[in-house]
Short mmCIF file of C-alpha atoms and ligand atoms in Angstrom, two decimals:
data_model
loop_
_atom_site.label_atom_id
_atom_site.label_comp_id
_atom_site.label_asym_id
_atom_site.label_seq_id
_atom_site.Cartn_x
_atom_site.Cartn_y
_atom_site.Cartn_z
CA MET A 28 -27.61 -27.92 11.05
CA SER A 29 -28.63 -24.46 9.72
CA LEU A 30 -25.83 -22.42 8.28
CA ASN A 31 -25.02 -19.01 9.23
CA ALA A 32 -25.54 -16.21 6.59
CA GLU A 33 -21.91 -15.84 5.66
CA SER A 34 -21.52 -19.58 5.01
CA THR A 35 -24.78 -19.81 2.99
CA ALA A 36 -23.69 -16.74 0.91
CA PHE A 37 -20.21 -18.17 0.01
CA ARG A 38 -21.54 -21.57 -0.42
CA SER A 39 -24.26 -20.52 -2.73
CA ALA A 40 -21.89 -18.18 -4.79
CA LEU A 41 -19.49 -21.26 -5.36
CA GLU A 42 -22.28 -23.50 -6.46
CA VAL A 43 -23.42 -20.92 -9.05
CA ILE A 44 -19.91 -20.43 -10.41
CA ARG A 45 -19.27 -24.24 -10.21
CA ALA A 46 -22.07 -24.71 -12.54
CA VAL A 47 -20.33 -22.66 -15.28
CA GLU A 48 -16.52 -23.15 -14.73
CA PRO A 49 -15.88 -25.61 -11.97
CA ARG A 50 -12.24 -25.12 -11.87
CA VAL A 51 -12.70 -21.46 -10.92
CA ALA A 52 -14.87 -22.57 -8.06
CA ASP A 53 -12.17 -24.92 -7.03
CA ALA A 54 -9.50 -22.41 -7.18
CA ILE A 55 -11.54 -19.78 -5.02
CA GLY A 56 -11.94 -22.73 -2.23
CA ALA A 57 -8.49 -23.69 -2.68
CA GLU A 58 -7.33 -20.02 -2.23
CA LEU A 59 -9.26 -19.94 1.11
CA ALA A 60 -7.62 -23.22 2.19
CA ASP A 61 -4.34 -21.92 1.46
CA GLN A 62 -4.84 -18.55 3.19
CA ARG A 63 -6.15 -20.33 6.36
CA GLU A 64 -2.90 -22.50 6.50
CA SER A 65 -0.24 -19.93 5.75
CA LEU A 66 1.47 -17.74 8.48
CA LYS A 67 1.02 -14.62 6.40
CA LEU A 68 3.54 -11.81 7.18
CA ILE A 69 3.32 -9.86 3.92
CA ALA A 70 3.26 -6.31 5.19
CA SER A 71 1.01 -5.13 2.41
CA GLU A 72 -1.78 -7.78 2.66
CA ASN A 73 -4.75 -8.38 4.97
CA TYR A 74 -8.04 -10.21 5.08
CA ALA A 75 -11.21 -8.07 4.07
CA SER A 76 -14.30 -8.77 6.01
CA PRO A 77 -17.01 -11.12 4.58
CA ALA A 78 -19.28 -8.22 4.08
CA THR A 79 -16.49 -6.20 2.03
CA LEU A 80 -15.89 -9.20 -0.09
CA LEU A 81 -19.60 -9.82 -0.82
CA ALA A 82 -20.26 -6.32 -1.73
CA MET A 83 -17.79 -6.74 -4.51
CA GLY A 84 -19.41 -9.79 -6.09
CA ASN A 85 -22.73 -8.36 -8.02
CA TRP A 86 -24.32 -6.56 -10.73
CA PHE A 87 -22.72 -3.27 -9.74
CA SER A 88 -19.73 -4.73 -11.74
CA ASP A 89 -21.68 -4.14 -14.97
CA LYS A 90 -22.29 -0.47 -14.78
CA TYR A 91 -20.48 2.22 -16.50
CA ALA A 92 -20.35 5.38 -14.50
CA GLU A 93 -17.82 7.79 -15.87
CA GLY A 94 -18.00 11.15 -14.21
CA THR A 95 -18.52 12.02 -10.64
CA ILE A 96 -21.34 11.77 -8.09
CA GLY A 97 -24.44 13.37 -9.64
CA ARG A 98 -22.57 14.30 -12.97
CA ARG A 99 -22.26 11.23 -14.89
CA PHE A 100 -21.78 10.70 -18.53
CA TYR A 101 -23.98 7.70 -18.53
CA ALA A 102 -27.66 7.53 -17.47
CA GLY A 103 -28.96 5.23 -14.75
CA CYS A 104 -26.13 5.80 -12.08
CA GLN A 105 -28.32 6.65 -9.20
CA ASN A 106 -27.30 3.57 -7.18
CA VAL A 107 -23.64 4.13 -8.01
CA ASP A 108 -24.00 7.61 -6.91
CA THR A 109 -25.35 6.17 -3.61
CA VAL A 110 -22.36 4.04 -2.93
CA GLU A 111 -19.76 6.35 -4.26
CA ALA A 112 -20.96 9.03 -1.91
CA LEU A 113 -21.06 6.72 0.91
CA ALA A 114 -17.60 5.66 0.43
CA ALA A 115 -16.48 9.27 0.18
CA ASP A 116 -18.45 10.64 3.10
CA HIS A 117 -17.20 7.65 5.27
CA ALA A 118 -13.41 8.37 4.10
CA LYS A 119 -13.83 12.33 4.72
CA GLU A 120 -15.13 11.48 8.30
CA LEU A 121 -12.62 8.86 9.00
CA PHE A 122 -9.66 10.85 7.94
CA GLY A 123 -10.94 14.43 8.70
CA ALA A 124 -10.33 15.20 4.88
CA ALA A 125 -12.26 18.05 3.02
CA HIS A 126 -12.47 15.97 -0.05
CA ALA A 127 -12.29 12.25 -1.00
CA TYR A 128 -11.98 10.59 -4.38
CA VAL A 129 -12.69 6.94 -4.14
CA GLN A 130 -12.55 5.95 -7.89
CA PRO A 131 -8.78 5.00 -8.23
CA HIS A 132 -8.66 1.19 -9.08
CA SER A 133 -5.45 0.73 -7.14
CA GLY A 134 -2.41 2.60 -5.46
CA ILE A 135 -0.60 3.25 -8.38
CA ASP A 136 -3.93 4.87 -10.03
CA ALA A 137 -4.32 7.01 -6.94
CA ASN A 138 -0.83 8.30 -7.21
CA LEU A 139 -1.22 8.99 -10.98
CA VAL A 140 -4.45 10.98 -10.30
CA ALA A 141 -2.62 12.96 -7.46
CA PHE A 142 0.32 13.60 -9.93
CA TRP A 143 -1.90 14.95 -12.70
CA ALA A 144 -4.00 16.90 -10.44
CA ILE A 145 -0.81 18.63 -9.26
CA LEU A 146 0.51 19.08 -12.77
CA ALA A 147 -3.03 20.47 -13.69
CA ASP A 148 -3.20 22.92 -11.05
CA ARG A 149 0.53 24.06 -10.97
CA VAL A 150 1.48 23.92 -14.82
CA GLU A 151 -1.60 23.61 -16.90
CA SER A 152 -4.09 25.99 -15.26
CA PRO A 153 -1.28 28.90 -15.31
CA ALA A 154 -0.56 28.11 -19.10
CA LEU A 155 -4.51 28.42 -19.86
CA ARG A 156 -4.68 31.77 -18.01
CA LYS A 157 -1.59 33.02 -19.66
CA ALA A 158 -3.08 32.01 -23.17
CA GLN A 159 -6.47 33.34 -22.00
CA VAL A 160 -8.31 30.31 -22.79
CA ARG A 161 -10.60 27.89 -20.73
CA GLN A 162 -9.42 24.66 -21.75
CA VAL A 163 -6.66 22.81 -23.56
CA ASN A 164 -8.58 22.37 -26.80
CA ASP A 165 -8.60 26.17 -27.29
CA LEU A 166 -4.71 26.33 -27.23
CA THR A 167 -3.00 27.07 -30.41
CA GLU A 168 -0.65 24.23 -31.78
CA ALA A 169 2.39 26.27 -30.58
CA ASP A 170 1.15 26.77 -27.11
CA TRP A 171 -0.17 23.23 -26.89
CA PHE A 172 3.39 21.98 -27.91
CA ALA A 173 4.93 24.29 -25.27
CA LEU A 174 2.57 23.01 -22.51
CA ARG A 175 3.19 19.38 -23.24
CA ARG A 176 7.00 20.06 -22.92
CA GLU A 177 6.48 21.91 -19.55
CA LEU A 178 4.32 19.14 -18.12
CA GLY A 179 6.96 16.50 -18.97
CA ASN A 180 9.84 18.73 -17.48
CA GLN A 181 8.83 18.87 -13.70
CA ARG A 182 10.79 17.62 -10.78
CA MET A 183 9.73 15.36 -7.93
CA LEU A 184 11.73 14.42 -4.72
CA GLY A 185 10.74 11.16 -2.97
CA MET A 186 12.18 8.58 -0.82
CA SER A 187 14.77 6.26 -2.46
CA LEU A 188 13.70 2.70 -3.17
CA ASP A 189 16.36 1.33 -0.91
CA ALA A 190 15.12 3.54 1.93
CA GLY A 191 11.84 2.15 1.69
CA GLY A 192 10.09 4.41 -1.04
CA HIS A 193 7.90 3.19 -3.75
CA LEU A 194 8.34 2.59 -7.46
CA THR A 195 5.45 5.00 -8.15
CA HIS A 196 7.43 7.89 -6.46
CA GLY A 197 9.30 8.60 -9.65
CA PHE A 198 11.42 5.62 -10.51
CA ARG A 199 12.31 4.79 -13.96
CA PRO A 200 10.53 1.26 -14.23
CA ASN A 201 7.33 3.17 -13.47
CA ILE A 202 5.34 5.85 -15.59
CA SER A 203 6.16 8.38 -12.81
CA GLY A 204 9.89 7.95 -13.46
CA LYS A 205 9.31 8.62 -17.30
CA MET A 206 7.04 11.74 -16.52
CA PHE A 207 9.24 13.44 -13.86
CA ASP A 208 12.81 14.33 -13.24
CA GLN A 209 13.24 12.55 -9.98
CA ARG A 210 15.59 12.71 -7.24
CA SER A 211 15.60 10.88 -3.98
CA TYR A 212 16.27 11.43 -0.47
CA GLY A 213 17.48 8.46 1.62
CA THR A 214 17.90 7.61 5.18
CA ASP A 215 20.90 8.28 7.61
CA PRO A 216 23.17 5.33 7.15
CA ALA A 217 24.03 5.30 10.85
CA THR A 218 20.45 5.12 12.15
CA GLY A 219 18.37 4.20 9.18
CA LEU A 220 15.96 7.25 9.96
CA VAL A 221 14.85 9.94 7.70
CA ASP A 222 17.40 12.88 8.18
CA TYR A 223 15.03 15.99 7.76
CA ASP A 224 17.96 18.22 7.32
CA LYS A 225 19.19 16.16 4.56
CA VAL A 226 15.74 16.16 2.92
CA ALA A 227 15.59 20.10 3.36
CA GLU A 228 19.09 20.39 1.70
CA ALA A 229 17.83 18.26 -1.24
CA ALA A 230 14.71 20.25 -1.66
CA ARG A 231 16.62 23.57 -1.70
CA GLU A 232 19.12 22.37 -4.26
CA PHE A 233 16.65 20.37 -6.57
CA LYS A 234 13.58 22.67 -6.06
CA PRO A 235 10.98 20.18 -6.80
CA LEU A 236 7.41 20.86 -7.83
CA ILE A 237 6.25 17.99 -5.82
CA LEU A 238 7.66 16.53 -2.46
CA VAL A 239 6.43 12.96 -1.84
CA ALA A 240 6.49 11.21 1.48
CA GLY A 241 5.28 7.56 2.18
CA TYR A 242 6.95 4.25 1.80
CA SER A 243 6.61 0.60 1.44
CA ALA A 244 9.40 -0.68 3.61
CA TYR A 245 10.43 1.94 6.21
CA PRO A 246 9.56 0.79 9.69
CA ARG A 247 9.37 4.19 11.41
CA LYS A 248 6.96 7.17 11.47
CA VAL A 249 7.55 10.01 9.45
CA ASN A 250 6.97 13.60 10.71
CA PHE A 251 4.60 15.31 8.09
CA ARG A 252 4.66 18.67 9.84
CA ILE A 253 8.30 18.95 9.17
CA MET A 254 8.07 17.61 5.74
CA ARG A 255 5.37 20.12 4.87
CA GLU A 256 7.73 22.83 6.26
CA ILE A 257 10.06 21.66 3.79
CA ALA A 258 7.99 21.59 0.96
CA ASP A 259 6.64 25.18 1.90
CA SER A 260 10.22 26.51 2.01
CA VAL A 261 10.71 25.75 -1.68
CA GLY A 262 7.19 26.19 -2.93
CA ALA A 263 6.57 22.49 -3.60
CA THR A 264 3.14 20.70 -3.34
CA PHE A 265 3.24 18.07 -0.53
CA MET A 266 2.05 14.81 -1.32
CA VAL A 267 1.92 11.79 1.02
CA ASP A 268 1.42 8.19 -0.18
CA MET A 269 -0.12 6.67 3.02
CA ALA A 270 -0.88 3.25 1.17
CA HIS A 271 1.02 1.23 3.76
CA PHE A 272 -0.09 2.92 7.02
CA ALA A 273 -3.63 4.32 6.07
CA GLY A 274 -5.17 1.71 8.84
CA LEU A 275 -2.85 3.24 11.30
CA VAL A 276 -3.97 6.90 10.54
CA ALA A 277 -7.86 5.63 10.31
CA GLY A 278 -7.32 4.03 13.75
CA LYS A 279 -5.63 7.11 15.37
CA VAL A 280 -2.34 5.48 16.13
CA PHE A 281 -0.66 8.09 13.97
CA THR A 282 -1.87 11.45 15.13
CA GLY A 283 -0.47 15.01 15.37
CA ASP A 284 2.66 15.51 13.31
CA PHE A 285 2.51 11.89 12.12
CA ASP A 286 -1.08 12.12 10.59
CA PRO A 287 -0.51 13.20 6.92
CA VAL A 288 -3.96 14.51 6.38
CA PRO A 289 -3.74 17.97 8.14
CA HIS A 290 -0.25 18.51 6.80
CA ALA A 291 -0.18 17.29 3.23
CA HIS A 292 -1.85 19.19 0.09
CA ILE A 293 -2.88 15.82 -1.16
CA VAL A 294 -2.91 12.18 0.17
CA THR A 295 -3.21 9.06 -1.62
CA THR A 296 -3.73 5.68 -0.32
CA THR A 297 -4.63 1.89 -1.09
CA THR A 298 -7.69 0.54 0.67
CA HIS A 299 -6.55 -3.06 0.89
CA LYS A 300 -3.47 -3.10 3.07
CA SER A 301 -3.63 -1.90 6.84
CA LEU A 302 -7.08 -0.47 5.92
CA ARG A 303 -8.41 -3.90 5.42
CA GLY A 304 -10.65 -2.90 2.55
CA PRO A 305 -11.14 -4.22 -1.04
CA ARG A 306 -8.29 -3.76 -3.50
CA GLY A 307 -8.32 -0.26 -4.63
CA GLY A 308 -6.87 3.30 -4.13
CA MET A 309 -8.30 6.54 -2.97
CA VAL A 310 -7.17 10.36 -3.04
CA LEU A 311 -7.84 12.83 -0.03
CA CYS A 312 -7.17 16.58 -0.53
CA GLY A 313 -8.43 20.08 0.44
CA PRO A 314 -10.73 22.00 -1.63
CA GLU A 315 -8.08 23.58 -3.71
CA LEU A 316 -7.26 20.44 -5.56
CA ALA A 317 -10.63 18.86 -5.39
CA ASP A 318 -11.86 19.79 -8.93
CA GLN A 319 -8.65 18.38 -10.54
CA VAL A 320 -8.71 15.11 -8.61
CA ASP A 321 -12.24 14.56 -9.72
CA ARG A 322 -11.01 14.49 -13.05
CA GLY A 323 -8.98 11.40 -12.45
CA CYS A 324 -11.32 9.58 -14.88
CA PRO A 325 -10.83 9.96 -17.76
CA MET A 326 -7.41 11.69 -17.23
CA VAL A 327 -5.63 8.41 -16.11
CA LEU A 328 -8.40 6.13 -14.99
CA GLY A 329 -10.91 4.00 -16.87
CA GLY A 330 -14.57 4.00 -15.77
CA PRO A 331 -15.08 3.62 -12.02
CA LEU A 332 -15.62 0.07 -10.57
CA PRO A 333 -18.79 0.59 -8.74
CA HIS A 334 -18.71 -2.81 -7.14
CA VAL A 335 -15.36 -1.94 -5.58
CA MET A 336 -16.58 1.57 -4.47
CA ALA A 337 -19.47 -0.36 -2.73
CA ALA A 338 -16.94 -2.48 -0.91
CA LYS A 339 -14.94 0.71 -0.19
CA ALA A 340 -18.11 2.00 1.53
CA VAL A 341 -18.45 -1.09 3.61
CA ALA A 342 -14.95 -1.43 4.75
CA LEU A 343 -14.73 2.46 5.56
CA ALA A 344 -17.74 2.10 7.59
CA GLU A 345 -16.04 -0.90 9.54
CA ALA A 346 -13.07 1.44 9.89
CA ARG A 347 -15.19 4.13 11.50
CA ARG A 348 -16.28 1.57 14.32
CA PRO A 349 -14.51 1.94 17.71
CA ASP A 350 -12.97 -1.56 17.57
CA PHE A 351 -10.86 -0.43 14.40
CA ALA A 352 -8.80 1.79 16.78
CA ASP A 353 -8.14 -1.05 19.04
CA TYR A 354 -7.14 -3.25 15.88
CA ALA A 355 -4.84 -0.68 14.46
CA GLN A 356 -3.05 -0.26 18.03
CA ARG A 357 -2.73 -4.04 18.19
CA ILE A 358 -1.02 -3.86 14.53
CA VAL A 359 1.68 -1.74 16.07
CA ASP A 360 1.82 -3.66 19.30
CA ASN A 361 2.31 -6.85 17.46
CA ALA A 362 4.90 -5.49 15.04
CA GLN A 363 6.84 -4.22 18.13
CA ALA A 364 6.54 -7.84 19.81
CA LEU A 365 7.83 -9.47 16.76
CA ALA A 366 10.70 -6.90 16.44
CA GLU A 367 11.63 -7.52 20.04
CA GLY A 368 11.47 -11.24 19.74
CA LEU A 369 13.60 -11.21 16.70
CA LEU A 370 16.20 -8.79 18.25
CA ARG A 371 16.36 -10.90 21.46
CA ARG A 372 17.35 -13.78 19.20
CA GLY A 373 20.08 -11.97 17.54
CA ALA A 374 18.32 -10.78 14.32
CA LYS A 375 19.57 -7.56 12.67
CA LEU A 376 16.83 -5.03 12.05
CA VAL A 377 16.85 -2.00 9.90
CA THR A 378 16.58 0.84 12.36
CA GLY A 379 16.75 -1.48 15.28
CA GLY A 380 12.95 -1.87 15.44
CA THR A 381 9.74 -0.38 14.47
CA ASP A 382 6.88 1.91 15.32
CA ASN A 383 4.43 1.00 12.64
CA HIS A 384 3.13 -2.27 11.11
CA LEU A 385 6.33 -3.45 9.32
CA VAL A 386 9.79 -4.89 10.39
CA LEU A 387 12.66 -4.95 8.06
CA ILE A 388 15.15 -7.88 8.79
CA ASP A 389 18.60 -7.26 7.25
CA VAL A 390 19.23 -11.04 6.65
CA SER A 391 22.89 -10.48 5.70
CA GLY A 392 23.28 -11.00 9.57
CA TYR A 393 22.27 -14.66 8.93
CA GLY A 394 24.76 -14.85 6.05
CA LEU A 395 21.79 -14.89 3.48
CA THR A 396 20.24 -12.89 0.56
CA GLY A 397 16.64 -11.81 0.76
CA ARG A 398 15.67 -14.38 -1.96
CA GLN A 399 17.44 -17.34 -0.04
CA ALA A 400 15.76 -16.23 3.15
CA GLU A 401 12.19 -15.69 1.54
CA GLN A 402 12.17 -19.14 -0.11
CA ALA A 403 13.51 -20.97 3.21
CA LEU A 404 10.71 -19.36 5.04
CA LEU A 405 8.35 -20.34 2.53
CA ASP A 406 9.44 -23.83 2.62
CA SER A 407 8.51 -23.55 6.39
CA GLY A 408 4.99 -22.35 5.97
CA ILE A 409 6.01 -18.64 6.79
CA VAL A 410 5.03 -16.22 3.85
CA THR A 411 7.13 -13.14 3.71
CA ASN A 412 8.59 -11.06 0.98
CA ARG A 413 12.21 -9.97 0.12
CA ASN A 414 12.93 -6.28 0.09
CA ALA A 415 16.02 -4.19 -0.45
CA VAL A 416 17.79 -2.69 2.59
CA PRO A 417 19.27 0.73 2.69
CA GLN A 418 22.44 0.78 0.29
CA ASP A 419 21.57 -3.02 -0.63
CA PRO A 420 24.75 -4.56 -1.91
CA ASN A 421 22.60 -7.30 -3.48
CA GLY A 422 20.12 -4.92 -5.38
CA ALA A 423 16.47 -4.97 -5.87
CA TRP A 424 16.10 -8.70 -7.06
CA TYR A 425 18.04 -10.73 -4.68
CA THR A 426 18.09 -8.15 -1.92
CA SER A 427 19.46 -8.38 1.77
CA GLY A 428 16.25 -7.93 3.51
CA ILE A 429 12.98 -9.54 4.50
CA ARG A 430 10.02 -7.26 5.19
CA ILE A 431 7.42 -8.72 7.43
CA GLY A 432 4.21 -7.02 8.65
CA THR A 433 1.38 -7.69 11.15
CA PRO A 434 -2.04 -6.41 9.76
CA ALA A 435 -3.05 -9.63 8.41
CA LEU A 436 -2.07 -11.76 11.63
CA THR A 437 -3.57 -9.12 13.85
CA THR A 438 -6.93 -9.67 11.90
CA ARG A 439 -6.85 -13.26 12.62
CA GLY A 440 -6.53 -12.31 16.35
CA LEU A 441 -2.90 -13.34 17.14
CA GLY A 442 -1.22 -11.26 19.73
CA ALA A 443 2.09 -10.53 21.50
CA SER A 444 2.79 -14.18 22.64
CA GLU A 445 2.10 -15.63 19.15
CA MET A 446 4.41 -13.01 17.74
CA ASP A 447 7.19 -14.26 20.05
CA THR A 448 6.54 -17.69 18.77
CA THR A 449 6.56 -16.40 15.23
CA ALA A 450 10.03 -14.79 15.86
CA GLU A 451 11.22 -18.03 17.22
CA LEU A 452 10.17 -20.06 14.22
CA MET A 453 11.67 -17.37 11.89
CA HIS A 454 14.88 -17.20 13.73
CA THR A 455 15.10 -21.00 13.75
CA VAL A 456 14.64 -21.17 9.94
CA LEU A 457 17.06 -18.32 9.26
CA SER A 458 19.79 -19.39 11.44
CA GLN A 459 19.72 -22.91 10.07
CA THR A 460 19.74 -22.09 6.29
CA THR A 461 22.96 -21.70 4.72
CA PRO A 462 23.80 -20.18 1.17
CA GLY A 463 23.94 -22.81 -1.68
CA ALA A 464 26.27 -22.98 -4.54
CA ASN A 465 25.83 -22.88 -8.22
CA ALA A 466 26.77 -26.16 -10.22
CA ASP A 467 30.15 -24.79 -11.11
CA GLY A 468 30.86 -24.29 -7.30
CA THR A 469 30.51 -20.48 -7.29
CA PRO A 470 28.36 -19.05 -4.53
CA SER A 471 24.79 -18.48 -5.45
CA LYS A 472 22.38 -15.67 -4.40
CA ALA A 473 19.32 -17.82 -4.84
CA LYS A 474 20.05 -21.35 -3.83
CA TYR A 475 20.16 -22.39 -0.25
CA VAL A 476 20.41 -25.32 2.00
CA LEU A 477 17.76 -26.06 4.48
CA ASP A 478 17.13 -29.49 6.15
CA PRO A 479 13.66 -30.52 4.79
CA ALA A 480 12.72 -32.11 8.12
CA LEU A 481 13.45 -28.75 9.86
CA ALA A 482 11.27 -27.07 7.31
CA GLU A 483 8.43 -29.64 7.83
CA THR A 484 8.57 -29.30 11.60
CA VAL A 485 8.42 -25.49 11.52
CA SER A 486 5.51 -25.81 8.98
CA LYS A 487 3.67 -27.89 11.51
CA GLN A 488 4.52 -25.53 14.36
CA ALA A 489 3.40 -22.62 12.22
CA SER A 490 -0.05 -24.36 11.48
CA ASP A 491 -0.40 -25.33 15.11
CA LEU A 492 0.06 -21.71 15.93
CA LEU A 493 -2.81 -20.63 13.68
CA SER A 494 -5.21 -23.31 14.67
CA SER A 495 -6.18 -21.40 17.59
CA PHE A 496 -6.88 -18.35 15.22
CA PRO A 497 -9.32 -19.61 12.48
CA LEU A 498 -9.46 -17.30 9.52
CA TYR A 499 -12.92 -16.23 8.52
CA PRO A 500 -14.32 -18.41 11.41
CA SER A 501 -17.93 -17.60 10.18
CA VAL A 502 -17.34 -19.22 6.78
CA ASP A 503 -17.93 -22.81 6.36
CA LEU A 504 -17.45 -23.92 2.95
CA GLY A 505 -18.30 -27.47 3.83
N1 LIG B 29 2.19 3.22 -2.81
C1 LIG B 29 2.70 2.33 -2.00
C2 LIG B 29 3.44 3.09 -0.82
C3 LIG B 29 2.61 0.93 -2.07
O1 LIG B 29 3.17 0.14 -1.34
C4 LIG B 29 2.00 0.41 -3.05
C5 LIG B 29 1.88 -1.10 -3.26
O2 LIG B 29 2.55 -1.93 -2.64
C6 LIG B 29 1.33 1.18 -4.10
C7 LIG B 29 1.37 2.48 -3.95
C8 LIG B 29 0.63 0.66 -5.23
O3 LIG B 29 -0.53 0.05 -4.90
P1 LIG B 29 -1.27 -1.05 -5.96
O4 LIG B 29 -0.52 -2.27 -6.00
O5 LIG B 29 -2.74 -1.05 -5.34
O6 LIG B 29 -1.28 -0.28 -7.28
#
C-alpha cells in the first residue's frame, strides 16, 4: 500500500528521531494516540494541521534573526524575512490590521510586548522629549532614575480573574502585577455579565494608563466599542487580549462592536487556541504603536523563532480560506449545543449559556468543587479544566467551576448531536460523583467518590463517540 504524503512525512520523522533517542519518538507517538482517544474539551487547546506541524520541525529552528523584516542584527536572514513577512501579511489581511508583529513566542510574551510598547509610547517617549534626548542612553543618571520610577508606577484596569480575566492582565503572581498598579472590574453578580457602567465608574475613579479587555473564562461577547469609549473618556490606551477568541474574529463570527481590531489601540493574541495555529503569540496595532511594538525583541523577547513564524504563516493562510469561517461558526454552534444539553439536564452555567467557544459550569450545583469534578471527568475519559467562577468561595486552586470549550472537538468534526451526547456523559459523571472525606473524616475539597465501573462505561461511550471522528485521519503512523 502506498502511503499518503502526511503519513510518510511523520513516519520518516519518527524514524529519524528514533535512531537518536527512541524514547522521544515513542512519546511523540504515544501523545498522538492519547490525543486521538480523549474527548478534549480544554477551551484553550486545538489540533493544528499537519502542514502547520511540519512547518515547525526544520532548520529554521537554527537561525538567529533578531531585528525586524529586512533589518536584522544577523546576516543571512533572507528566508526568515520571507516567512515572517508572509505571516505578518496574512495576519494583517485576516484581521484588517495596519500592523502585525508575529515574533512573540507565546501569549504572555505578546502581552509583555504590548505593555512595554504602550509604556514606551506614553511614558518613555514624553520623558525623552522633555529631556531633549533621542534615546535612554543619553539621559542623565537623575533623569534615568526618575523615568524608571515613572515606568514602574503606572495603572492598569482589567477583568478580575474570577470573572474570567487572565493572570497576565496585572495579577500579582505574574510580572504584569509587579509592573502595574492594577485594579479589576468584575461582572454583575446577578447576570454574570460585564457591567459597562461599572467599568466606566472604575475607570473614572482609577484613571488607568491601560484599559484591558479580553478573557480566558468569560462565556459571552464583549462590546469593544463601548470599552473603547470608556478608555477614551479617561485617556487610557485600550488593549484587547483576544487569545481565546481570535479564531472567532478571524472567522468573522465576532464582527462590528465585537471585533476588537477596529476599536482597540492594540490587540494581542495567541496563535494556538481557537485560531488553530502553532503555539505562539502575535500583536496587532495601528501605525502609531507599530515602531514600539517592533522593538519587542530585544525589549522583552529573545530572538524570534523562525520555525514557529513559518508555521504561523501556514496556519494564518489556512485561516484565510473560506472554510475557516464555517469552522468558526461551528465552534460557537457546538458550544451553544453543549450548553443547552447541560442546561436541559439541570447543570448550572455561569451567565446561563454562551455566545462564544466556551462554557463555564458551576459544579457547586452538583455539590462538587472544580477539582473533584475535573478528576472525576478525567477518570471517565473527558478532559476539561477546573476554573474559578465569579466570587468563587473555593478560590483559584480548588475552584467551583469546570471550563469547557469546543474548538478542538469542532476540528475533529463533531457537531450538535455529539455535543448533546457529550453533555449527557458529563452530566452522568457529575451527578453521580460525590465529595470525599479526609482520613480524619473532615470534608475534602479534592477527594471524591465515583463508581469505577461507571467511569469505565462513560470512557467507553466517549471513545465510541470519537471513533466516527478520527483525529488526523490522514496520518497513519503504522
Ligand atoms: N492571554 C489569555 C487571555 C490567555 O487565555 C492565555 C493563556 O491561557 C494567555 C494570554 C497566555 O498564553 P501563553 O500560554 O501562550 O503564554
